[in-house]
XYZ file of C-alpha atoms in Angstrom:
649
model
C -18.898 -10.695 -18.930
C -17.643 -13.853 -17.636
C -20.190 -15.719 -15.081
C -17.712 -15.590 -11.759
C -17.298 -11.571 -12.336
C -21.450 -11.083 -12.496
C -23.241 -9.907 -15.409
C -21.864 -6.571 -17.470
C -24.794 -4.141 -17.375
C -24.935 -5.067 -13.557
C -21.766 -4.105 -13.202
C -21.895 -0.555 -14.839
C -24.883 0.283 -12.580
C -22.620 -1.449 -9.423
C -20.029 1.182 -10.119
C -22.508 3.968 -8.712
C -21.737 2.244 -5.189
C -18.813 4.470 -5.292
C -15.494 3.526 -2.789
C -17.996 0.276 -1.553
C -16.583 -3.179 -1.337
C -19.665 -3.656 -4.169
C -18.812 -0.445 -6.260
C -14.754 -1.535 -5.929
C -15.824 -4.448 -7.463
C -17.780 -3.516 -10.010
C -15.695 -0.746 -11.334
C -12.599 -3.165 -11.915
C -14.937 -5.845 -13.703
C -15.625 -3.185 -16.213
C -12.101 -2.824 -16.522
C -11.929 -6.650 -17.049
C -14.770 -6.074 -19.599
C -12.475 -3.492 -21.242
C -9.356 -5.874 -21.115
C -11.512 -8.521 -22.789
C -12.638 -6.064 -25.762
C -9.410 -5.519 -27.119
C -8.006 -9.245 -27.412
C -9.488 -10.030 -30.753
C -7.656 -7.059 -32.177
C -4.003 -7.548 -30.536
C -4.323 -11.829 -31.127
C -3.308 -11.286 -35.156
C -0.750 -8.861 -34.937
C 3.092 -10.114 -35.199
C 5.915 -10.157 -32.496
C 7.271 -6.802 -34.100
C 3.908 -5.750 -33.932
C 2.884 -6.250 -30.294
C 6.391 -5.045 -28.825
C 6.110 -1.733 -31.003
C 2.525 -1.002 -29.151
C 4.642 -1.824 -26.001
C 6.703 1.163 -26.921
C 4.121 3.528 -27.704
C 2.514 2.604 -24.257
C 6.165 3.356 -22.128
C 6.406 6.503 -24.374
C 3.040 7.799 -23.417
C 3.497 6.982 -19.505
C 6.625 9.020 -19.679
C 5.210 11.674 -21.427
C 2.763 11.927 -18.511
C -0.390 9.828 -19.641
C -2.247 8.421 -16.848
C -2.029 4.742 -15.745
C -5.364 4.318 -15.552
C -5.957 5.460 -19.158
C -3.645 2.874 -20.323
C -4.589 -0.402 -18.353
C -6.831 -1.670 -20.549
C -4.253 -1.524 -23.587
C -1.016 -2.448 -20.988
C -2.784 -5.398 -19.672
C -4.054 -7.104 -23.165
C -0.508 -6.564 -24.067
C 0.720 -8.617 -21.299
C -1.993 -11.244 -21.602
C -1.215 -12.119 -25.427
C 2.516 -11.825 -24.469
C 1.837 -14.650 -21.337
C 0.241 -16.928 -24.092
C 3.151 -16.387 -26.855
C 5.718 -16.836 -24.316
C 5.037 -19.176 -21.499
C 1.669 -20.748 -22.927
C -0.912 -19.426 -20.119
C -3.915 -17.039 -20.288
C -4.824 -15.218 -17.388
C -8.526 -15.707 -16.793
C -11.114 -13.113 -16.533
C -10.634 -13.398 -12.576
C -6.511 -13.210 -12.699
C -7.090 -10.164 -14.625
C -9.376 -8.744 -11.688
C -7.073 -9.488 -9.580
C -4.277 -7.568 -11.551
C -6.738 -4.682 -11.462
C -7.114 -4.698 -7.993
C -2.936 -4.527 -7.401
C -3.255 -1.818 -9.677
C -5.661 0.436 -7.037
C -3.662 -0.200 -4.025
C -5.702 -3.463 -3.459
C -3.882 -6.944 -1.686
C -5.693 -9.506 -3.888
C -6.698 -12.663 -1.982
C -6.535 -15.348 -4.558
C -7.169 -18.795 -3.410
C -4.132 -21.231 -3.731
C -3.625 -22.789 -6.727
C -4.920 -19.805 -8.573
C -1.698 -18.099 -10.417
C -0.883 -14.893 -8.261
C 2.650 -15.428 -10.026
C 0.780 -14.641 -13.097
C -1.136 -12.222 -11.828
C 1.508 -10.554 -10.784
C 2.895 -9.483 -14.570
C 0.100 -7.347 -15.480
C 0.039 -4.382 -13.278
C 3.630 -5.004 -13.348
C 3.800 -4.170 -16.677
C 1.732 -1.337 -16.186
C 3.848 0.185 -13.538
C 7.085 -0.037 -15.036
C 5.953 1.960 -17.954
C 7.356 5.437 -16.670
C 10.458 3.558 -15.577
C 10.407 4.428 -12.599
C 10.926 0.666 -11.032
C 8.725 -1.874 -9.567
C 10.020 -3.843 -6.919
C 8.255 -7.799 -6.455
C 8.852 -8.449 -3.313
C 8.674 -12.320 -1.732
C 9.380 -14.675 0.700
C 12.396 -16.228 0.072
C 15.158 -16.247 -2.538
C 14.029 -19.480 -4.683
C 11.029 -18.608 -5.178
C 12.450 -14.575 -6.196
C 14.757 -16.484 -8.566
C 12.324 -18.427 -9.720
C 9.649 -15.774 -10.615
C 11.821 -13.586 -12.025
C 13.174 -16.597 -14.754
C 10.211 -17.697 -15.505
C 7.882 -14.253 -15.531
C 11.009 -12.461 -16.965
C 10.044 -14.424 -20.286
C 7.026 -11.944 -20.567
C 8.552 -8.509 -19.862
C 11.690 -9.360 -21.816
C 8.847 -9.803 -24.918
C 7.454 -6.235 -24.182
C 10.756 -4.454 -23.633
C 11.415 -4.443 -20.045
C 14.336 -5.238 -18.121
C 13.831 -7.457 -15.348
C 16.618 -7.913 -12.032
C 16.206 -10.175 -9.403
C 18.168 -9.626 -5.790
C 19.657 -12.798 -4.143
C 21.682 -13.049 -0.603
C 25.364 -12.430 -1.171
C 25.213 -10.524 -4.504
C 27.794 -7.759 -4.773
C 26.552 -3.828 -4.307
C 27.411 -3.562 -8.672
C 25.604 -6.750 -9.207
C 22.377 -4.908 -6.542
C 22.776 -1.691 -8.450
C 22.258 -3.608 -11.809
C 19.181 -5.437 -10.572
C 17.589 -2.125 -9.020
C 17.924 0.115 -12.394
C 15.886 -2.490 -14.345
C 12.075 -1.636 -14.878
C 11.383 -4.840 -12.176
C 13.003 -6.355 -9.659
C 12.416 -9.147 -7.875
C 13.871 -9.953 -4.115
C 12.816 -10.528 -0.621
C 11.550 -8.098 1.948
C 14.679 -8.513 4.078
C 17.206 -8.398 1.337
C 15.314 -5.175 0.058
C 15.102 -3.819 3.910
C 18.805 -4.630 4.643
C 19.910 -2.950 1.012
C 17.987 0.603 2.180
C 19.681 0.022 6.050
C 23.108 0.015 3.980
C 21.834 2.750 1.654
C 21.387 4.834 4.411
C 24.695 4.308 5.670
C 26.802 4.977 2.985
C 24.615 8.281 2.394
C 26.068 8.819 6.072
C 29.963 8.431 4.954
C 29.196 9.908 1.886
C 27.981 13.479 3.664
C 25.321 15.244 1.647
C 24.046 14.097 -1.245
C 20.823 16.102 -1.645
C 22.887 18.734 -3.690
C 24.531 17.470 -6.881
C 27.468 19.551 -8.865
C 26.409 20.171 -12.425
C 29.056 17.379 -13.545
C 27.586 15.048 -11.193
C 23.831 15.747 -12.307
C 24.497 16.285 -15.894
C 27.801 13.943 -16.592
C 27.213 11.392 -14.332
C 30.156 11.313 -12.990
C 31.252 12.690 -9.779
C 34.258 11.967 -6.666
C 32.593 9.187 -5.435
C 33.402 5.246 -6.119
C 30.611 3.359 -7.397
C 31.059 0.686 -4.729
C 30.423 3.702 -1.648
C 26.833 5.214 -3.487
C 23.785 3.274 -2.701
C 22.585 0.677 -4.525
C 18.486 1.215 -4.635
C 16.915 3.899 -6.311
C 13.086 5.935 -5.474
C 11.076 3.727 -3.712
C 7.953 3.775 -6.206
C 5.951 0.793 -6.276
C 6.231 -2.753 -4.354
C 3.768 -5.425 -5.400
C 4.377 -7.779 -2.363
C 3.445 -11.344 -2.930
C 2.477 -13.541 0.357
C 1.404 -9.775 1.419
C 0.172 -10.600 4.853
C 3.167 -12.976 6.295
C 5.766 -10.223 4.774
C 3.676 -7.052 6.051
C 2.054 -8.648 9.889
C 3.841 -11.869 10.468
C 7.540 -10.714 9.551
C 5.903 -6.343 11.306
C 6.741 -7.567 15.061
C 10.513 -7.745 14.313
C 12.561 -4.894 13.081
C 15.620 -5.330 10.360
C 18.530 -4.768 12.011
C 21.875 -3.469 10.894
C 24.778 -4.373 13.789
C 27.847 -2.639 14.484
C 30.165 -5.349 16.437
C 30.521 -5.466 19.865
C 32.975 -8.199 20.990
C 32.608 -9.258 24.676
C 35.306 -9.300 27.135
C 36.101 -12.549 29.026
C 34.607 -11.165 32.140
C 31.173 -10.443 29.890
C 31.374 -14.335 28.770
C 31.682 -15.655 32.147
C 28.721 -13.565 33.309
C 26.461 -14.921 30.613
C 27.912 -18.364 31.767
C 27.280 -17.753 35.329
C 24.010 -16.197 34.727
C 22.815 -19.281 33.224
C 23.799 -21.408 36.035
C 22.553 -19.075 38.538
C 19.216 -19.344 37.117
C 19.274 -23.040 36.603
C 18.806 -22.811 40.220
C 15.847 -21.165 40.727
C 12.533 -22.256 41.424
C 9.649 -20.877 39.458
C 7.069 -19.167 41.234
C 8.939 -19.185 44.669
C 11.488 -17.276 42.817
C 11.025 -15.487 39.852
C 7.602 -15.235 37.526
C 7.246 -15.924 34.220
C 4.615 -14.278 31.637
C 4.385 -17.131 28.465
C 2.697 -13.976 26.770
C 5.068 -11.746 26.730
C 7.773 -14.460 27.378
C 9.757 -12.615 30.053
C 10.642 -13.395 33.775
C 10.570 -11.400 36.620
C 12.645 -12.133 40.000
C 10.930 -11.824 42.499
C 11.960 -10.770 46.448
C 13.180 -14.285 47.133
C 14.829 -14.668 44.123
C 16.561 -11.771 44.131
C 18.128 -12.118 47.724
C 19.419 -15.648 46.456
C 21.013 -13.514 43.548
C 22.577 -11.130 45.761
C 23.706 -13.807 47.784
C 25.794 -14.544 44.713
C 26.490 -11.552 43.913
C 30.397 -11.772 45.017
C 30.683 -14.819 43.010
C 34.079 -14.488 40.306
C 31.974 -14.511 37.448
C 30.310 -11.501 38.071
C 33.258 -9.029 39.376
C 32.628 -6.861 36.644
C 28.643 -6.501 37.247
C 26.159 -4.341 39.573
C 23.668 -5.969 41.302
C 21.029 -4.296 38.943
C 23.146 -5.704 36.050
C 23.118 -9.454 37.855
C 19.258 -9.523 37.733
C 18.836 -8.653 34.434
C 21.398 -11.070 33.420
C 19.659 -13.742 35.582
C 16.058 -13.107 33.677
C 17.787 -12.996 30.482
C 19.266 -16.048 31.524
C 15.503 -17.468 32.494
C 13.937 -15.782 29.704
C 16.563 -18.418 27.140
C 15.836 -21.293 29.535
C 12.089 -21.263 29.273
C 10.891 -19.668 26.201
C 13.267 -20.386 23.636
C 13.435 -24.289 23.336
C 16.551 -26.176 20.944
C 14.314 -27.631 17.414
C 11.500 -25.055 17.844
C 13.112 -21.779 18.281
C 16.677 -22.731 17.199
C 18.663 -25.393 15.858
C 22.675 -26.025 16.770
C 24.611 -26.375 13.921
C 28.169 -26.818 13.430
C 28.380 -25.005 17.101
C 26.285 -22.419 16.494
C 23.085 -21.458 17.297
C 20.977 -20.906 14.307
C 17.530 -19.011 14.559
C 14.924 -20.833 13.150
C 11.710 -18.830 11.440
C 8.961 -19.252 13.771
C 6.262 -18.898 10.913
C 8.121 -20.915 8.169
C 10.554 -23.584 9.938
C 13.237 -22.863 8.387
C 16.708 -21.628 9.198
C 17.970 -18.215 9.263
C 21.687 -18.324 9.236
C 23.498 -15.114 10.132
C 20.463 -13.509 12.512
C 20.643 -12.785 15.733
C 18.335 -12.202 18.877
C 19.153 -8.837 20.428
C 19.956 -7.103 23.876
C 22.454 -10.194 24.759
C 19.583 -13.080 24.393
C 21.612 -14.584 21.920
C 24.263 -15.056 24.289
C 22.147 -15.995 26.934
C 21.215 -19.287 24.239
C 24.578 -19.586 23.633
C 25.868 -19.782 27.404
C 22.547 -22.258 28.158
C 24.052 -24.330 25.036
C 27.707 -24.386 26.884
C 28.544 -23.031 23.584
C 31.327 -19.902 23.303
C 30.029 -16.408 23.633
C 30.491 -14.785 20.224
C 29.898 -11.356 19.383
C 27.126 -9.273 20.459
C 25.924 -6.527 18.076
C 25.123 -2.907 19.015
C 22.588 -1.264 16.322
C 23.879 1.123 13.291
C 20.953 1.236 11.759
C 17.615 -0.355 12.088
C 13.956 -0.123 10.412
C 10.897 -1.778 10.889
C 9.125 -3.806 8.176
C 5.806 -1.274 8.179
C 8.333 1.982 7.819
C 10.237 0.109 5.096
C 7.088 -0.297 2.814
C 4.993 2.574 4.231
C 8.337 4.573 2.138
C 6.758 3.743 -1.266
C 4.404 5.823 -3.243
C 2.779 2.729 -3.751
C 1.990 -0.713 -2.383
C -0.019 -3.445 -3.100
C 0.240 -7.118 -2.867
C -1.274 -10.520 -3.479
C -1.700 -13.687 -0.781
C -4.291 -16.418 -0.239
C -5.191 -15.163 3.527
C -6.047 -11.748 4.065
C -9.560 -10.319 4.868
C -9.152 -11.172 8.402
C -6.368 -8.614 8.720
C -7.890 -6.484 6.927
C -8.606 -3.851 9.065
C -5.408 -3.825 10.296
C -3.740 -3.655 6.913
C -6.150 -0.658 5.682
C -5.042 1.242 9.325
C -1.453 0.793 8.947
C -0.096 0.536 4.920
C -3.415 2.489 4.091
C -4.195 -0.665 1.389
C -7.580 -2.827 1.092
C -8.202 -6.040 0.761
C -10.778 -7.520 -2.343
C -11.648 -11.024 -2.157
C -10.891 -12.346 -5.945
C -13.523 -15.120 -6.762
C -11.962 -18.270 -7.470
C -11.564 -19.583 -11.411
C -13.538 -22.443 -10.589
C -15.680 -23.519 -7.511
C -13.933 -24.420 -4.489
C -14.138 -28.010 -3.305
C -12.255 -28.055 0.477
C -13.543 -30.028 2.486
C -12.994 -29.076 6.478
C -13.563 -31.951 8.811
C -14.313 -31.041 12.466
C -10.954 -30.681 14.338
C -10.052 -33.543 16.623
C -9.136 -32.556 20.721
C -6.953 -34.827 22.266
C -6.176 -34.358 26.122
C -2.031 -34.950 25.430
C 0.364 -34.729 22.871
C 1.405 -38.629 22.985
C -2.721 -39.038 22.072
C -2.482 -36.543 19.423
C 0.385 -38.017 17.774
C -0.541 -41.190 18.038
C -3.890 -40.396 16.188
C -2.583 -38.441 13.808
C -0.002 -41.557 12.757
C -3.253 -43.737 12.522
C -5.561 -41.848 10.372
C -2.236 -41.082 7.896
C -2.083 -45.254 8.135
C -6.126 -44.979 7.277
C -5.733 -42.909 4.192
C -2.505 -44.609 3.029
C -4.135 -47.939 2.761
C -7.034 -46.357 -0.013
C -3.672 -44.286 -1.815
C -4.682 -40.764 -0.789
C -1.491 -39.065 -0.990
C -1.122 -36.827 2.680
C 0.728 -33.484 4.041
C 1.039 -33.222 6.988
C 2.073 -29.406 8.696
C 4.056 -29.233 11.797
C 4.975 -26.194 13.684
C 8.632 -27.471 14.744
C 11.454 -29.523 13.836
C 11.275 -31.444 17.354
C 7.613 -32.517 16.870
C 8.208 -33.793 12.699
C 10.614 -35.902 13.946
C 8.995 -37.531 16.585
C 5.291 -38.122 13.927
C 8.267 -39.454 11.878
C 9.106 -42.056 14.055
C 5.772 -43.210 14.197
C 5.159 -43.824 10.524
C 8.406 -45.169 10.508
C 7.032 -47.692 13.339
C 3.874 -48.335 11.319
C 5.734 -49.042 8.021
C 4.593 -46.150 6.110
C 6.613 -44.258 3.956
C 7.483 -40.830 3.544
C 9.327 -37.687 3.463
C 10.060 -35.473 5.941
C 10.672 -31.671 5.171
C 12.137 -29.775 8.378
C 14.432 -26.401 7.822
C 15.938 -27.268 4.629
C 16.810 -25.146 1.576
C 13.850 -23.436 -0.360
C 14.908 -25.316 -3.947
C 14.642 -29.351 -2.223
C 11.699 -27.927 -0.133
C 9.830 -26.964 -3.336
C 10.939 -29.838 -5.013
C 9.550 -32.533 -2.341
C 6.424 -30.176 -2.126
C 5.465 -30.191 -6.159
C 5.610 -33.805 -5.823
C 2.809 -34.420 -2.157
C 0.119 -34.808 -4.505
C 1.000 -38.134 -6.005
C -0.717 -41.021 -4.959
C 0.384 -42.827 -2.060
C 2.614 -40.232 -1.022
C 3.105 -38.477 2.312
C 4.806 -35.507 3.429
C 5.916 -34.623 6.962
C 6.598 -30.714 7.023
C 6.500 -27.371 8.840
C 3.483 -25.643 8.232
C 4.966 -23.454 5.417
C 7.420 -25.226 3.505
C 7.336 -24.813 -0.028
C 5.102 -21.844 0.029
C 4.537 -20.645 -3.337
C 4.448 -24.031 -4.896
C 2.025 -25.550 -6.476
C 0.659 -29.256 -5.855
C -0.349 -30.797 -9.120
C -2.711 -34.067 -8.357
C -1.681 -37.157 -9.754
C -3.178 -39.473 -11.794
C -6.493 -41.006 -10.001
C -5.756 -39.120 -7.191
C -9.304 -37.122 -7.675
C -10.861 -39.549 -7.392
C -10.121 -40.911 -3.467
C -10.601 -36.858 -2.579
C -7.558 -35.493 -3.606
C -4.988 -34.006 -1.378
C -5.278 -35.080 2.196
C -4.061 -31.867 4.357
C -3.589 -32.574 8.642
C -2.422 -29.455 10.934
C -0.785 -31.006 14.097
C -1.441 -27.962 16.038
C -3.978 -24.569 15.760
C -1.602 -22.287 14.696
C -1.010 -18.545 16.473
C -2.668 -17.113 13.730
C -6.277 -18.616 11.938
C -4.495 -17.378 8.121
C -1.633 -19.539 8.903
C -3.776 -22.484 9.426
C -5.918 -21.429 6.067
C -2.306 -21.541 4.117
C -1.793 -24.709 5.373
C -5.355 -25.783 4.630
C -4.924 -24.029 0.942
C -2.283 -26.483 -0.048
C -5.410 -28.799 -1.063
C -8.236 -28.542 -3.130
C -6.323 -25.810 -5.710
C -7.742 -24.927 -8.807
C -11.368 -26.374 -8.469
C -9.430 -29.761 -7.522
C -10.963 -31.872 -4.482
C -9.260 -32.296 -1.177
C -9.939 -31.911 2.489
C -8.139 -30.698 5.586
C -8.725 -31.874 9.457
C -6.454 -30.129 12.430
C -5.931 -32.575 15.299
C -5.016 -30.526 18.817
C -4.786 -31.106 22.333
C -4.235 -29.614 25.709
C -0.789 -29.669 25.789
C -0.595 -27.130 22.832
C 1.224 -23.872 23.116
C -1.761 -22.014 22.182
C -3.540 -23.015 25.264
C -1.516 -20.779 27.319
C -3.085 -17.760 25.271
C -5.823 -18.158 28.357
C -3.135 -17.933 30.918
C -0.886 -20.046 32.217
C -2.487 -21.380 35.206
C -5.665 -21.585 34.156
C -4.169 -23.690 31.453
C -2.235 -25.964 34.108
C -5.339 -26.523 35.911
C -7.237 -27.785 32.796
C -4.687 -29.760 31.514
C -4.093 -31.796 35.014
C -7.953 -31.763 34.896
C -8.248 -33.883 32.044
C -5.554 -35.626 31.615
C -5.302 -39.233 30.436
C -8.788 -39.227 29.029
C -8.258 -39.605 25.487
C -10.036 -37.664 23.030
C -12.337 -35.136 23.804
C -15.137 -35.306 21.978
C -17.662 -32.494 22.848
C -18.002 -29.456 20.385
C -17.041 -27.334 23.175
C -13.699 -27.918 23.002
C -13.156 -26.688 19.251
C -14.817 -22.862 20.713
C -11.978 -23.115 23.234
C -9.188 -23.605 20.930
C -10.394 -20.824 18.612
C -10.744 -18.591 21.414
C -7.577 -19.269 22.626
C -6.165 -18.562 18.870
C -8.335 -15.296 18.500
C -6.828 -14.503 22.239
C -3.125 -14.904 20.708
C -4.238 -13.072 17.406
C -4.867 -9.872 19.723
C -1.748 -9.766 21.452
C 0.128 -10.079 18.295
C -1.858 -7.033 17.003
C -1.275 -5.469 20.468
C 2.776 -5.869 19.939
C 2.553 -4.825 16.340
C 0.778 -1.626 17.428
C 3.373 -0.808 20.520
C 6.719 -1.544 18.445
C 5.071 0.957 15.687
C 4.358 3.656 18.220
C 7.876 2.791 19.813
C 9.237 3.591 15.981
C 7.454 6.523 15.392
C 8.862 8.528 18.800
C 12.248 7.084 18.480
C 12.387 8.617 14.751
C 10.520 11.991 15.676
C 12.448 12.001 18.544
C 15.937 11.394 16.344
C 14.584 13.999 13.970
C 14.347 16.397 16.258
C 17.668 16.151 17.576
C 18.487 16.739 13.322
C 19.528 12.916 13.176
C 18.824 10.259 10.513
C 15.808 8.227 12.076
C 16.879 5.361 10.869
C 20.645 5.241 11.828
C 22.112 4.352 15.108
């Protein structure tokens, strides 16, 4: 047995541990064990050979053979088919890994260590009965992408392989979906089972076919009004925990159109103005937790005071105030290159986690307006739900689900609770070489900034090649003009499309180079080093900020040091960071005016309070994950009830 899996006869007695983290272990490294046994039979035989045991395999699924009984077989298949094909082995640990997906595992691989590849194998497996496999991901390049270049193995063993991409037509969908795997983003999948279940709506009852309809397949209905997915079986989701806890706290929205009369518009307008006016504390409070505002006595008599104002004929007074906090809510927590970006003279939603923009999305319950009237923009059309699901109901549909990601085991507990999955550490191929420098505490952001720009200077002058990761547009731009100031250059990735993003990315471990980007863009790329790079340390990774979330930061970090390859990763904070305010906001106030002006902070103190602060913010994201799943759950018992589709209106 290979060294990083442990020794074989170990391993057999390991399996007694029964459902352990040890006994998981164990049991699927005798499965690797078994894998391994059967290459130096299938490496001799021909194409016809290999494809014709491929066969034999989907024939014996269907007849009813278990899965389990067939991995070994399924997964040597798929290995020698990776080599003939694309010219990569999976190692002994990708095969783990594969093995792990297989038993309703998430797989944390490192980085750098092929979960694309790892990926195939209990792929393969699952598509055997034919009764789909759906590879879910973050965003359509890299779905595209996967699908092209991973399609080159099933194709080899027989399968059919689809791959969903934004603005495909519902034939081109319903193609994609009947092949054996499909590849395609959470949303597009969410959004095609929202429309699903709306055209199941027109269509009446379809539980009950006719016997021309079952046995014929044909039937009254156009192809274009029948859905487009079929059973939800299997989803291996890759980046498991930003698609199933970063993406959980906001629900996938189908809206019905809801255009606003003139009156509405100039009450958003005046609403915005209104509040413009207001002074905080005196007049209204403001949670930066749960990023809402609250008039309060004084505010609301100057409200009612202009409450006979034109603008707001058509409004109660009730209606005025929660126009005004809406109107406070947009002023104050949703900021223009952080939140949102205005392009051609719309507002655009940009991802909080990736930086990038979402065309086409919208906030709800008139906040979008609210932006829109702050932006003196015009007052488009507000959406009322048809049909709406959230991202844990969505995947908790499947018989099964599994996943892969770099950054898991400290959600663990969370993901076992909710999609009833674990979580196995994978040991890396070779030994990791990161190293983490102590973060650097500035007491403002101009001090930050200003030492970030010199240390990039620093490690440009020996030809380490940098990336740096930024949490907004806004704050890119501005490092940007510093290296600009300090004659260094470099790129600067902010909210563009996946393909030049991925592009830029493959390309930030040359020497010399350096990369300004949000934290996440070009996920799912790797960063080849270039030549003599290893040698000044590798990669040179900076975080500009603690991000909401300690796996975010450990994504960023992961963009070094891939594949047993040396780099190193320092975050450089200060006060003025939004995480601070995870403490509260005064208490943050008071120790920013506290310390102000006096450089960098030195004391090891200051770290613990930043990761406090971060393990503060991780809780009340858990907290709102938890209350918009218990909202779900009564809103669809309480629609099921009432003999309603849960997931409609």
């Amino acid at each position: 047995m290979a060294s990083r899996l442990g020794v074989g006869w170990i391993n057999q007695v390991g399996r007694l541990a029964g459902p352990t983290p040890v006994g998981r272990f164990a049991s699927f490294a005798v499965q690797v064990h078994r894998v391994n046994a059967l290459e130096p039979s299938i490496e001799p035989l021909s194409d016809a050979e290999i494809r014709e045991k491929a066969f034999a395999l989907r024939l014996r699924a269907r007849q009813g053979d278990s899965l389990n009984a067939l991995l070994p077989e399924a997964f040597a298949l798929t290995r020698e088919a990776a080599k003939r094909t694309i010219g990569q082995r999976q190692f002994d640990v990708q095969v783990l890994g594969g093995v792990a997906i297989h038993n309703k595992c998430i797989a944390e691989l490192e980085t750098g260590e092929g979960k694309t590849l790892v990926a195939t194998m209990p792929a393969v497996l699952n598509a055997l009965p034919a009764k789909g496999v759906y590879v879910v991901t973050v965003n359509d390049y890299l779905a595209r992408r996967d699908a092209e270049w991973m399609g080159q193995i099933y194709r080899y063993l027989g399968l059919t392989i689809g791959c969903i991409q934004t603005g495909m037509s519902d034939h081109e969908r319903r193609r994609a979906y009947a092949c054996d795997i499909t590849y395609g983003t959470s949303k597009e999948m969410g959004f095609d089972f929202l429309r699903d279940e709306l055209k199941r709506l027109q269509l009446g009852d379809t539980t009950r076919k006719s016997f021309e309809e079952a046995f014929l397949g044909s039937g009254t209905h156009q192809e274009a009004e029948t859905p487009v997915q079929r059973s939800h079986n299997f989803a291996m989701v890759d980046e498991a925990d930003s698609i199933l806890i970063d993406e959980a706290r906001t629900p996938l929205i189908i809206g019905a159109n809801n255009q606003p009369t003139q009156e509405e518009a100039s009450a958003y307008y005046g609403a915005d103005q209104l509040a413009a006016t207001l002074v905080r504390i005196k007049d209204y409070k403001y949670d930066p937790i749960e990023k809402k505002a609250e008039l309060t006595a004084a505010g609301r008599r100057k409200v009612q005071a202009r409450a006979g104002h034109s603008s707001f004929g058509m409004l109660t007074v009730d209606s005025l105030y929660e126009y005004v906090e809406r109107s406070l809510r947009a002023q104050i927590a949703y900021l223009r290159d952080r939140d949102y970006v205005v392009h051609e003279g719309e507002i655009v939603i940009v991802d909080e986690f990736t930086g990038r923009m979402m065309p086409g999305r919208q906030w709800q319950d008139g906040l979008h307006q609210a932006i829109q009237a702050k932006e003196k923009l015009e007052i488009t059309l507000e959406t009322i739900t048809a049909a709406r699901v959230t991202v844990q109901d969505f995947f908790k549909r499947f018989k099964k689900l599994a996943g892969m990601t770099g950054t898991a085991s400290t959600d663990a507990a969370e993901l076992r609770r909710i999609y009833k999955v674990g979580v196995m550490t994978i040991p890396t191929n070779r030994t990791n070489a990161r190293v983490w420098l102590p973060d650097r505490v500035f007491s403002t952001e101009l001090e930050k900034f200003q030492a970030v720009a010199d240390q990039i200077v620093e490690w440009n002058k020996k030809g380490a090649p940098v990336l740096v990761g930024t949490r907004s547009i806004e704050k890119s731009e501005h490092l940007s003009a510093l290296l600009a100031e300090a004659g260094i250059e470099h790129q600067v990735l902010n909210a563009k499309n996946h393909e030049v993003e991925a592009q830029i990315v493959a390309q930030a471990g040359q020497q010399g180079r350096v990369t300004v980007a949000t934290n996440m863009a070009g996920r799912g790329t790797d960063i080849k080093l270039g030549e003599g790079v290893a040698a000044l340390g590798g990669l040179h990774v900076i975080g500009t900020e603690r991000n909401e979330s300690r796996r975010i930061d450990r994504q960023l970090a992961g963009r070094s040091a891939r594949q047993g390859d040396p780099g190193l990763c320092q975050f450089f904070v200060c006060l003025g960071d939004e995480i601070v305010e995870a403490i509260g906001e005064k208490r943050a106030n008071r120790i920013r005016a506290r310390h102000a002006g006096r450089g960098e902070l030195t004391s090891a103190r200051w770290r613990q309070f930043f990761i406090r602060a971060q393990q503060r913010k991780e809780r009340q994201h858990f907290r709102d994950r938890k209350l918009l799943m218990h909202y779900e759950k009564q809103r669809a018992e309480m629609r099921s009830n009432m003999g309603l589709n849960p997931v409609l209106g």
